[in-house]
Short mmCIF file of N, CA and C in Angstrom, two decimals:
data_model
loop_
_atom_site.label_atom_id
_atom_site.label_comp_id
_atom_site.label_asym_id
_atom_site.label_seq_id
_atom_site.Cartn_x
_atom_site.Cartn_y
_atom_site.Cartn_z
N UNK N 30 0.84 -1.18 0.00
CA UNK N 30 0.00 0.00 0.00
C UNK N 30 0.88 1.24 0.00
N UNK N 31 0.43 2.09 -0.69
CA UNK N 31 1.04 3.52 -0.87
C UNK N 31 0.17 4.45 -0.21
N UNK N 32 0.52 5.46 0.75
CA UNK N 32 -0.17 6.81 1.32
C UNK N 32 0.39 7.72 1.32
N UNK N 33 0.20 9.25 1.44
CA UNK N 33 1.13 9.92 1.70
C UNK N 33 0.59 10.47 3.58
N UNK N 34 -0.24 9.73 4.22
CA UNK N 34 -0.92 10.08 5.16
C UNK N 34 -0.05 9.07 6.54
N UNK N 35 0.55 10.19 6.98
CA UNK N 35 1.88 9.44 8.26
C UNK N 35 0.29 9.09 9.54
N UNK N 36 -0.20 9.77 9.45
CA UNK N 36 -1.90 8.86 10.29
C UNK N 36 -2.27 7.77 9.72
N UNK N 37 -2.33 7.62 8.54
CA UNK N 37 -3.12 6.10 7.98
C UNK N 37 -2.03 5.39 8.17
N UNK N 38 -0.77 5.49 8.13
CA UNK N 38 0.46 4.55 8.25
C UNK N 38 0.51 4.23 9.62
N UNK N 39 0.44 4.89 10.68
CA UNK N 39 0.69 4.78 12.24
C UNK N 39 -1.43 4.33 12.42
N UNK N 40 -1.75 4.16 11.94
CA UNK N 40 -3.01 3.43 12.26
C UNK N 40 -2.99 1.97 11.76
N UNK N 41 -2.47 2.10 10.23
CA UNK N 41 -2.22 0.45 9.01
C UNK N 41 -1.76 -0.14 10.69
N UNK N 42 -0.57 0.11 11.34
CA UNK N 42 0.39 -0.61 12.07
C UNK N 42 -0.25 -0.75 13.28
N UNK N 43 -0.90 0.23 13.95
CA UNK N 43 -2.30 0.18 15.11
C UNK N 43 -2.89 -1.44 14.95
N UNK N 44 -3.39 -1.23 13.67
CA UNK N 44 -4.68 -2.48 13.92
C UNK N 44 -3.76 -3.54 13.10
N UNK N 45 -2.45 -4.23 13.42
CA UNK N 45 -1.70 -5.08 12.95
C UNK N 45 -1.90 -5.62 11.53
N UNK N 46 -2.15 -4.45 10.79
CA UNK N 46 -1.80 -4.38 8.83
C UNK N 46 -0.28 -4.50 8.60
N UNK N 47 0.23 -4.03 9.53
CA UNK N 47 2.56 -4.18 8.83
C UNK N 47 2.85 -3.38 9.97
N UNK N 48 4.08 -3.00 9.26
CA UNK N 48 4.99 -1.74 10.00
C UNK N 48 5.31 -1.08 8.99
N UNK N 49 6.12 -0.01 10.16
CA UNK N 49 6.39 1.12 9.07
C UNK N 49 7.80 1.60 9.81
N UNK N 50 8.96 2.03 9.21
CA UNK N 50 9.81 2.38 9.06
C UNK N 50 9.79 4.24 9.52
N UNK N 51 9.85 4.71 10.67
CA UNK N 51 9.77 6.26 10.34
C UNK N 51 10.72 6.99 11.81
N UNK N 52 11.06 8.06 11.14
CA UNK N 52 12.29 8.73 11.71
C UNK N 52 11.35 8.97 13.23
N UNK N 53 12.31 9.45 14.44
CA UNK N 53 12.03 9.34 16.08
C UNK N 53 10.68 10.54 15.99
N UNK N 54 11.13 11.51 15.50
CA UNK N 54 10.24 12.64 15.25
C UNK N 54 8.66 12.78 14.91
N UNK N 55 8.60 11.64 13.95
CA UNK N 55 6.86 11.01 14.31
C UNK N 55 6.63 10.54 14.38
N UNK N 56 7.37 9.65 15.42
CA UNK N 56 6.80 8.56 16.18
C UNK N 56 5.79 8.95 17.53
N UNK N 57 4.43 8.51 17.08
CA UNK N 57 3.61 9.00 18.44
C UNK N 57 2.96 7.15 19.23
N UNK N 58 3.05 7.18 20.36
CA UNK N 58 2.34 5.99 21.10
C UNK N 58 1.19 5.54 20.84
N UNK N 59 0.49 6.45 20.27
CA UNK N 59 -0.85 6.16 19.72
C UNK N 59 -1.16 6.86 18.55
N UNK N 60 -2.61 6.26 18.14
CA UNK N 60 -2.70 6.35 16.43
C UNK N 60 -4.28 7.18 17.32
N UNK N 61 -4.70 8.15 16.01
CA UNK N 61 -6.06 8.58 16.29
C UNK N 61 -6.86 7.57 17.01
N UNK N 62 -7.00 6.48 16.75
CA UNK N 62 -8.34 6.20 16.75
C UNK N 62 -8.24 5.29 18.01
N UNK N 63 -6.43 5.31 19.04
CA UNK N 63 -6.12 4.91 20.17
C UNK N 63 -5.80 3.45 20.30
N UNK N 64 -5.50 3.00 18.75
CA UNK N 64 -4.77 1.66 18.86
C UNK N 64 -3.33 1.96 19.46
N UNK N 65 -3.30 1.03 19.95
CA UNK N 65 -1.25 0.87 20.81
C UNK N 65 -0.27 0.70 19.46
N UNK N 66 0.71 1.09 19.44
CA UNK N 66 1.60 0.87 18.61
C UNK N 66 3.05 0.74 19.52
N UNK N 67 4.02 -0.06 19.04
CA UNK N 67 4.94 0.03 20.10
C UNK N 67 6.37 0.21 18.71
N UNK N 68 7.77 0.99 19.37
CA UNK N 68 8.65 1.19 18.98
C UNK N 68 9.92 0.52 18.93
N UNK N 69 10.45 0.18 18.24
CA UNK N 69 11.71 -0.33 18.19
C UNK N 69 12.84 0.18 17.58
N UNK N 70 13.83 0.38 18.55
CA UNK N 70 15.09 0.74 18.03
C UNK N 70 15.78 0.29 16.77
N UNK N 71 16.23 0.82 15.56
CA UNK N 71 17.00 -0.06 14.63
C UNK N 71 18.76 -0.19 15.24
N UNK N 72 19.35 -1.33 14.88
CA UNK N 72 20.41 -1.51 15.64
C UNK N 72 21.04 -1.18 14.59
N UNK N 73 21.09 -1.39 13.55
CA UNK N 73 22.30 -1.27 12.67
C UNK N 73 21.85 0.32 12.00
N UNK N 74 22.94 0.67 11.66
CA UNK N 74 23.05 1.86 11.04
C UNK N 74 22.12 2.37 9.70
N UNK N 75 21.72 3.69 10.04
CA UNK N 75 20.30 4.16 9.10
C UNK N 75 20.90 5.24 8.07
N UNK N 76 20.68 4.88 6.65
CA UNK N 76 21.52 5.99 5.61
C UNK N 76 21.12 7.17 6.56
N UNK N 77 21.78 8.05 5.75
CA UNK N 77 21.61 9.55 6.32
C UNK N 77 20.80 10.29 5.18
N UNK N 78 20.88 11.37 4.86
CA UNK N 78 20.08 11.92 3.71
C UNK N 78 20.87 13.54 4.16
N UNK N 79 21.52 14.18 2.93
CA UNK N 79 21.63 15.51 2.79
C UNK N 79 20.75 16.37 2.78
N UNK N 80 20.14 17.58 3.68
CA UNK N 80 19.18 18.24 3.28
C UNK N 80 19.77 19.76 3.21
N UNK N 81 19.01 20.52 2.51
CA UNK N 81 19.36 22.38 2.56
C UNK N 81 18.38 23.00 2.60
N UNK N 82 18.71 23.80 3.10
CA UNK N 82 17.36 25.19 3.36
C UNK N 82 17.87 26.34 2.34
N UNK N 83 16.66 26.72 1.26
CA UNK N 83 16.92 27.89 0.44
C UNK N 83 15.63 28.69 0.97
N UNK N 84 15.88 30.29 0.45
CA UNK N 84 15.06 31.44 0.65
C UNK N 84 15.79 32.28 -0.66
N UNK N 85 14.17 33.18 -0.73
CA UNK N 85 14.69 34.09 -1.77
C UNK N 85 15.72 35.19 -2.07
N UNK N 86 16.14 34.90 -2.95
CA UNK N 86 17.43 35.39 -3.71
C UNK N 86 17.40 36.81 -2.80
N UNK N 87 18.71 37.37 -2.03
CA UNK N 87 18.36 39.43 -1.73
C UNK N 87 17.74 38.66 -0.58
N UNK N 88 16.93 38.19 0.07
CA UNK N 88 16.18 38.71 0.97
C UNK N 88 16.94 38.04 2.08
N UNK N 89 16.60 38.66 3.45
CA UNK N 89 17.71 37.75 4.81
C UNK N 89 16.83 37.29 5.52
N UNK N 90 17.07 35.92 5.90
CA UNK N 90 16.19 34.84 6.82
C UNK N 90 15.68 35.69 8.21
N UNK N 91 14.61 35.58 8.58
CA UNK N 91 14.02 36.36 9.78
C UNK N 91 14.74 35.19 10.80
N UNK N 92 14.55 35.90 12.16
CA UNK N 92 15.30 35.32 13.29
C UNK N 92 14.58 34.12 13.73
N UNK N 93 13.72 33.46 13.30
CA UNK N 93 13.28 32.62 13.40
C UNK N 93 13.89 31.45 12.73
N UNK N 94 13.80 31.65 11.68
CA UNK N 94 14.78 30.91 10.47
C UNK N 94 16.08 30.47 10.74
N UNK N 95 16.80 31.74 11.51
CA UNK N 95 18.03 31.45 11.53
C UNK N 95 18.11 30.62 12.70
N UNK N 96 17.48 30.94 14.11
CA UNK N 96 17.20 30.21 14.73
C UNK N 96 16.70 28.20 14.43
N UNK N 97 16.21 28.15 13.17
CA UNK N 97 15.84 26.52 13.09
C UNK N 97 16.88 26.12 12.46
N UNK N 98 18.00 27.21 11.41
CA UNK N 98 18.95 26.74 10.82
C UNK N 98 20.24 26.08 12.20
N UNK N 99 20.02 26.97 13.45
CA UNK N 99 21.30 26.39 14.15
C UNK N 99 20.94 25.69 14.86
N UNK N 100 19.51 24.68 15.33
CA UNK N 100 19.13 23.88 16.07
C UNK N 100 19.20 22.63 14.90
N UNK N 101 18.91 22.73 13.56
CA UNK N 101 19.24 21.49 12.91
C UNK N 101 20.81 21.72 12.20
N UNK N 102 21.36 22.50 12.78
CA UNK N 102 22.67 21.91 12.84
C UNK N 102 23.39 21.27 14.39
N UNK N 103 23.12 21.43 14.95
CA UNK N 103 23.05 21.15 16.67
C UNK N 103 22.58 19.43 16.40
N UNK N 104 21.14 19.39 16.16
CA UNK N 104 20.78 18.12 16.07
C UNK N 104 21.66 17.36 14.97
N UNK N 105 22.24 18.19 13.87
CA UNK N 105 23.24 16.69 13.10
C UNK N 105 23.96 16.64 13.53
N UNK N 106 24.75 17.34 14.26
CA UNK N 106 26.23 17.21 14.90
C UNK N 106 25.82 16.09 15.54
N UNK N 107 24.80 15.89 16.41
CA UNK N 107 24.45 15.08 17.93
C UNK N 107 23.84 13.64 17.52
N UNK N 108 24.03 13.38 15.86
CA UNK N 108 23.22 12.26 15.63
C UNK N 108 24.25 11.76 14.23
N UNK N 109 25.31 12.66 13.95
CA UNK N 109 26.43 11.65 13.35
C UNK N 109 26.80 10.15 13.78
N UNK N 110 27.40 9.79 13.00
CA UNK N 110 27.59 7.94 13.20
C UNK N 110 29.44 8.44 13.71
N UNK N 111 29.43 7.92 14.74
CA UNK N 111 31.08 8.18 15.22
C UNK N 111 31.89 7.01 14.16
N UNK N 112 33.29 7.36 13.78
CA UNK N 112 33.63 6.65 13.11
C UNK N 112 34.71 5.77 13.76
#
C-alpha cells in the first residue's frame, strides 16, 4: 500500500496491517483512533540523507529561520555515526 498520510500509516500498524519504518520525530504511542503501537530501536546503522534550506534570492532569513537553521545543525552534529 502507498499513502502519503503518516496517520493512515501509524493506524495500518495500530490495527496489525505491517509496520512502518519512520524517523524518532513522528513517532507518536498512539494512532487517532487509540490503537497501541509500540517502537523499536534499529540496531544497525540508518543511511543519512543531505538536506538544505533555500530562501529568496536578496532577501535575509528572519530570526526565526536562523534560529531553526542552528538547532538542525546542533541536532546533526548530535546524531552523526562516530567513526
Amino acid at each position: 500500500m502507498r499513502t502519503s498520510s503518516l496517520e493512515a500509516v501509524r493506524s495500518l500498524v495500530g490495527v496489525g496491517a505491517g509496520l512502518a519504518v519512520l524517523p524518532d520525530f513522528l513517532y507518536r504511542p498512539w494512532t487517532l483512533d487509540a490503537e497501541h503501537v509500540e517502537v523499536r530501536t534499529l540496531r544497525d546503522a540508518v543511511p543519512t540523507v543531505d538536506v538544505g534550506l533555500v530562501w529568496r534570492r536578496g532577501s535575509q532569513p528572519r530570526a526565526e529561520v536562523l534560529e531553526f537553521i542552528e538547532v538542525a545543525r546542533d541536532q546533526s552534529r548530535s546524531r552523526r555515526p562516530v567513526a
